[in-house]
Short mmCIF file of C-alpha atoms in Angstrom, two decimals:
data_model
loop_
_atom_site.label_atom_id
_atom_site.label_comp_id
_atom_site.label_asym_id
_atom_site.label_seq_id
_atom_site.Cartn_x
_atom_site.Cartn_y
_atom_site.Cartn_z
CA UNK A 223 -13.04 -103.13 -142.71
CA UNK A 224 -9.35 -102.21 -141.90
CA UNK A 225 -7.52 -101.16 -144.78
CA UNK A 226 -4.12 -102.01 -146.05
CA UNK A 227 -1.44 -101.98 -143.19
CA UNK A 228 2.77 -101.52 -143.91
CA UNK A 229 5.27 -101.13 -141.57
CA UNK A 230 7.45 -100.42 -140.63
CA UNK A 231 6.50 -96.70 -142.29
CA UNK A 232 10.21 -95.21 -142.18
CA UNK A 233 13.18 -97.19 -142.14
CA UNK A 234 16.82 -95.72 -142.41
CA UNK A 235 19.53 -98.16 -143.59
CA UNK A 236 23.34 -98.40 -144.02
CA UNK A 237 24.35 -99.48 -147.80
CA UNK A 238 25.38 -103.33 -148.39
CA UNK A 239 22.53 -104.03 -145.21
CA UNK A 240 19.40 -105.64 -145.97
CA UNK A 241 15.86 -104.51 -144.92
CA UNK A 242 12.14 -106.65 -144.33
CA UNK A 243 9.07 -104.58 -144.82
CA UNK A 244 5.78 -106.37 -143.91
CA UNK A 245 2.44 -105.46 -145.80
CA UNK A 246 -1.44 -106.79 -144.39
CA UNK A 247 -3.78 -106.67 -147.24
CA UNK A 248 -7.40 -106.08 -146.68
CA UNK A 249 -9.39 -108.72 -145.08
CA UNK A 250 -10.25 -111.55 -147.81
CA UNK A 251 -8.15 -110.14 -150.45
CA UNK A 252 -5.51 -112.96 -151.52
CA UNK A 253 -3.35 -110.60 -154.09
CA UNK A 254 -0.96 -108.48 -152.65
CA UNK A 255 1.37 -106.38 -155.21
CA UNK A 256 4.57 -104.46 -154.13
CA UNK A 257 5.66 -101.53 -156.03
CA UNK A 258 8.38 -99.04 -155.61
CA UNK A 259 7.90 -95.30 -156.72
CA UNK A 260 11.26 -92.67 -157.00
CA UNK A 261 10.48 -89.10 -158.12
CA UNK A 262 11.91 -90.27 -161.43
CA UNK A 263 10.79 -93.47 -162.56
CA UNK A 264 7.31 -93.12 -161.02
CA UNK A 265 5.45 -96.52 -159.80
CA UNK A 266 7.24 -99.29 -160.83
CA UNK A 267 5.78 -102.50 -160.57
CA UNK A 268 7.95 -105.10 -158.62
CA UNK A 269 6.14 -108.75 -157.94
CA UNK A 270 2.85 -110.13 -157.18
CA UNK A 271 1.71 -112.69 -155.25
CA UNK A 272 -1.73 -114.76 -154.88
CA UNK A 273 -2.35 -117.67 -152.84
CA UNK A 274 1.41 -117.97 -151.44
CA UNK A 275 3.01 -118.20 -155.09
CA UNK A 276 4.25 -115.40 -157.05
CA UNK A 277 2.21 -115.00 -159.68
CA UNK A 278 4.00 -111.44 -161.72
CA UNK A 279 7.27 -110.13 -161.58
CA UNK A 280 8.82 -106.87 -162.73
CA UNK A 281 12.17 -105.98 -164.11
CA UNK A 282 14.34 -105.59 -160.70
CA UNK A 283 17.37 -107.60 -159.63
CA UNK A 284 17.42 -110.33 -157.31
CA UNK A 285 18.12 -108.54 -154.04
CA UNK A 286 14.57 -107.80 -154.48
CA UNK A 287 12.33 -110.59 -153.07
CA UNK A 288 9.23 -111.29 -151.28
CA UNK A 289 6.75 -113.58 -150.16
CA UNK A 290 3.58 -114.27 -148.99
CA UNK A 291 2.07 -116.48 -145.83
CA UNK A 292 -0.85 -118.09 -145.72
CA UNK A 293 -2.81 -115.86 -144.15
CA UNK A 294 -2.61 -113.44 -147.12
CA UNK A 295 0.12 -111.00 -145.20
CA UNK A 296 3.18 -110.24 -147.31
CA UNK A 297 6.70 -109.43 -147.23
CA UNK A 298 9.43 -108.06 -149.56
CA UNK A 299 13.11 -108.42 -148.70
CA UNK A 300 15.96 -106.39 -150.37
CA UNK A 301 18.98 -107.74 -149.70
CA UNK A 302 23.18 -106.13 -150.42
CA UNK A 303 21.16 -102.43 -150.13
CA UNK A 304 22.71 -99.57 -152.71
CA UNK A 305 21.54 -95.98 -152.28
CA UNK A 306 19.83 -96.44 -155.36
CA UNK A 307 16.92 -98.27 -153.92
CA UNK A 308 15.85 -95.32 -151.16
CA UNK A 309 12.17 -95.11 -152.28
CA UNK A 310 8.51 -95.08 -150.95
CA UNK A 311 7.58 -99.03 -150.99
CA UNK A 312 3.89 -99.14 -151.63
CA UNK A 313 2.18 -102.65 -150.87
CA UNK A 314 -1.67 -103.17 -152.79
CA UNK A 315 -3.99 -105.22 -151.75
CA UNK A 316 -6.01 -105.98 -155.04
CA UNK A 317 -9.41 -107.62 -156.10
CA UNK A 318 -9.12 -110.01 -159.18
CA UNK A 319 -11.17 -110.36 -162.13
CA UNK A 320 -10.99 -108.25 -165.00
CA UNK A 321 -11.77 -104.91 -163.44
CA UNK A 322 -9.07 -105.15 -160.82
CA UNK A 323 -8.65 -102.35 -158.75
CA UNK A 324 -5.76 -102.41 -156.14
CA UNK A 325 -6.02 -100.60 -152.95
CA UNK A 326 -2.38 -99.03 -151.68
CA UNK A 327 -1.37 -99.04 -147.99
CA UNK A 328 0.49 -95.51 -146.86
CA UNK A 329 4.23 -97.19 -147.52
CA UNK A 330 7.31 -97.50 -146.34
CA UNK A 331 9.92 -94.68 -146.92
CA UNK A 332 12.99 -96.46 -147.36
CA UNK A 333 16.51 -94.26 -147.19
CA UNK A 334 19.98 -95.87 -147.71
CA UNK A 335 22.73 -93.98 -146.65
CA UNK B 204 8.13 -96.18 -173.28
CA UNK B 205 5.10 -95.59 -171.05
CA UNK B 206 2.33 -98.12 -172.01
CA UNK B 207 0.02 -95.52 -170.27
CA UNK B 208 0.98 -91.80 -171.08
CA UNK B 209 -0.48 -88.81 -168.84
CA UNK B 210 -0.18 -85.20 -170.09
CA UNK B 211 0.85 -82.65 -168.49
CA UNK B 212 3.43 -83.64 -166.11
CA UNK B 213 2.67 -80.87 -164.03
CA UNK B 214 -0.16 -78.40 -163.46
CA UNK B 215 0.32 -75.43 -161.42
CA UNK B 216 -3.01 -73.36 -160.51
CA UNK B 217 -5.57 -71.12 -158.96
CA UNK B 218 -7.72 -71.80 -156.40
CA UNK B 219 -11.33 -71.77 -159.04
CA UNK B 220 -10.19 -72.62 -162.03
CA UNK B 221 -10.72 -75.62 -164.11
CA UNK B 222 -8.35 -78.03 -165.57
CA UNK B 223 -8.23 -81.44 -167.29
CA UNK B 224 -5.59 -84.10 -167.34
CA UNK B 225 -4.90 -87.06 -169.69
CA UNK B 226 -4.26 -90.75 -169.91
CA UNK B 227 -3.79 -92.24 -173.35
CA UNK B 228 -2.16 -94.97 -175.23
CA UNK B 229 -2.18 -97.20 -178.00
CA UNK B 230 -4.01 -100.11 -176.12
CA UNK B 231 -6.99 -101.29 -175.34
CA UNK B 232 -7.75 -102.05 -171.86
CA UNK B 233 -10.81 -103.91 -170.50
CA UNK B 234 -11.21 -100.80 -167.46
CA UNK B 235 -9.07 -98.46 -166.34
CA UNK B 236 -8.71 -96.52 -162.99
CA UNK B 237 -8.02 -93.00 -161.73
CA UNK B 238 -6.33 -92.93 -158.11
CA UNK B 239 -4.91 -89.63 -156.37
CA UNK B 240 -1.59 -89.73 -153.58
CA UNK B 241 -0.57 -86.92 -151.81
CA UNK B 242 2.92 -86.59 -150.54
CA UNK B 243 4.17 -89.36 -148.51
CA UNK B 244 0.92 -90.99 -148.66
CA UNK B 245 0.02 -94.40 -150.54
CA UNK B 246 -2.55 -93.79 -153.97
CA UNK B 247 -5.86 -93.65 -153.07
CA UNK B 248 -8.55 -95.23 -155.75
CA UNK B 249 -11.23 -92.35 -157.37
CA UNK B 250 -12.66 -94.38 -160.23
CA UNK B 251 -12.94 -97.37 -162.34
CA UNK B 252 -14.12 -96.86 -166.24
CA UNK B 253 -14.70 -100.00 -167.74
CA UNK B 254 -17.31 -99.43 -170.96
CA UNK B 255 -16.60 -97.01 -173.53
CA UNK B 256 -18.19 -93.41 -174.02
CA UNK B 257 -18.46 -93.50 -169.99
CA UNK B 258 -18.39 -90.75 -168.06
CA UNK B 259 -18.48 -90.90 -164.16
CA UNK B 260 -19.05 -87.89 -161.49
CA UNK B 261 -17.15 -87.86 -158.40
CA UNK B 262 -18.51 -84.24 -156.70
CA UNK B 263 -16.62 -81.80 -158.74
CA UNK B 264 -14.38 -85.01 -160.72
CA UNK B 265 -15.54 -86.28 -163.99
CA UNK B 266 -13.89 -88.96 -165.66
CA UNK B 267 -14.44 -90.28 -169.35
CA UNK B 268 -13.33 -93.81 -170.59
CA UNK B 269 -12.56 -92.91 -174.92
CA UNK B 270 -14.76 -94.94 -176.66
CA UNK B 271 -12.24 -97.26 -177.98
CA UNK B 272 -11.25 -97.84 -174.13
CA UNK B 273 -7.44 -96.63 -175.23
CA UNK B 274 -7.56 -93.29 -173.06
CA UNK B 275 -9.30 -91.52 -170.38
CA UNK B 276 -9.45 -87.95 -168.81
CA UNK B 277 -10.40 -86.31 -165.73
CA UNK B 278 -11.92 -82.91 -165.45
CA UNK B 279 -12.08 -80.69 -162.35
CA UNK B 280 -14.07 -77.84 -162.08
CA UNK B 281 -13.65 -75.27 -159.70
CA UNK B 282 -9.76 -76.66 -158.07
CA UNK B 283 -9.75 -76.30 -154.79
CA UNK B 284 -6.21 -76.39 -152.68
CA UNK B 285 -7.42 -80.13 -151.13
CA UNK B 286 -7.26 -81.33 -155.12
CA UNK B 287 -3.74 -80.79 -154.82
CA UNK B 288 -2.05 -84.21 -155.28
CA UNK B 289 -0.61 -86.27 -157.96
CA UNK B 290 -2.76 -88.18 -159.88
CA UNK B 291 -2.39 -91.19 -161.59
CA UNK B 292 -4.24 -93.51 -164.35
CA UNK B 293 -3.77 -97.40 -163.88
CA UNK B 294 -4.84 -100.31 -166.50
CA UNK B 295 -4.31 -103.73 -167.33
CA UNK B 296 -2.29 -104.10 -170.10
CA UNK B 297 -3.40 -106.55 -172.76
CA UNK B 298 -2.81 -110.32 -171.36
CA UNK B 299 -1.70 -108.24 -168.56
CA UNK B 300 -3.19 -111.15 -165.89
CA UNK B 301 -3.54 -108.99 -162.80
CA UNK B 302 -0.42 -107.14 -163.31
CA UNK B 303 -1.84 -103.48 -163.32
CA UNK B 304 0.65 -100.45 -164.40
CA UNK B 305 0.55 -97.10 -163.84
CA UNK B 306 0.97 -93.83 -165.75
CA UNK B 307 3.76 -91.26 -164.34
CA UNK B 308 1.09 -89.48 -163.41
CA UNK B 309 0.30 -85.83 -163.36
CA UNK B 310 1.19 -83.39 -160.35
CA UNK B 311 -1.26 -80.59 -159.49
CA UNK B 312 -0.91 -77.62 -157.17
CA UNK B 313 -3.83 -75.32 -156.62
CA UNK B 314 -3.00 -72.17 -155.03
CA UNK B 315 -5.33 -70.32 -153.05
#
């Protein structure tokens, strides 16, 4: 069973761009969650979505979106870019119920310069 | 304020020695989960506790669930260098709805 896929895994961008990063959950898996983790805030929780809709949503501004396609594969969109948001994007692909247990693809290392 | 609170921050060891980290906080949680990431790297899942009082082996891991189900801790006996990682608790907060959070987590080197 192939496990979660992101890419692109580095991406370098210029502030005020905007950057796409693309995350394949696990085959049959219909929640994908997008986090972003800095060395000082830690994992930070950003949205969630199941079945196409977004279903959680963290404290971030708008330039931070996403979505999801029907066949479960995800993307998150950060638009107006400010150095601030140069972190490791981490994309998992979860199983539901009460015992969730979310299983991370390798990232995307995002640097604004 | 951390829902999920890990102690120490950092850990800095030999190569032999044991060492135990912590996850606590004041909520109850229906399961909680132990992953490890190493550098660059996405978090990789160890464990799931879900009933309280249990303890589960992973080789030279052992994780306890606190018998309210408000805190956890993994123990590992005789580091090695490949423990080396950061390590991080996960749980559902209460009415949480699939929206799992994470502890800071706790970064261990081993030294050989």
């Amino acid at each position: 069973k192939a496990g979660v896929t992101q890419t692109p895994r580095y991406l370098i961008k210029t502030r005020g761009q905007q950057v796409t990063l693309s995350c394949s959950p696990i085959s049959g898996h219909r929640s994908v969650s997008w986090y972003q983790q800095t060395p000082g805030q830690g994992l930070q929780f950003l949205f969630e979505y199941f079945s196409e809709t977004q279903r959680n949503k963290g404290n971030f501004p708008g330039r931070f979106s996403g979505r999801q396609f029907s066949n479960s594969r995800s993307e998150m969109n950060v638009s107006t870019l400010e150095l601030g948001d140069s972190a490791l994007y981490l994309c998992a692909s979860k199983t539901q119920g009460t015992n969730t247990e979310a299983f991370f693809g390798q990232g995307t290392r995002l640097t604004v310069v | 304020t951390q829902l999920l609170e890990q102690s120490p921050q950092f850990l800095s060891i030999q190569e032999g020695e044991n060492l135990t980290v912590y996850c606590n906080s004041s909520s109850v949680f229906s399961s909680l989960q132990w992953y490890r990431q190493e550098p660059g790297e996405g978090p990789v899942l160890l464990v799931t506790v879900v009933t309280g009082g249990e303890v589960k082996k992973l080789k030279r891991l052992t994780f306890q669930f606190g018998d309210a189900r408000k805190d956890s801790s993994l123990h590992i006996t005789a580091a090695q260098p490949g423990d080396t990682g950061l390590y991080l608790c996960a749980a559902l907060p209460p009415g949480g709805y699939n929206k799992l959070i994470f502890g800071a987590g706790t970064r261990l080197a081993v030294h050989p």
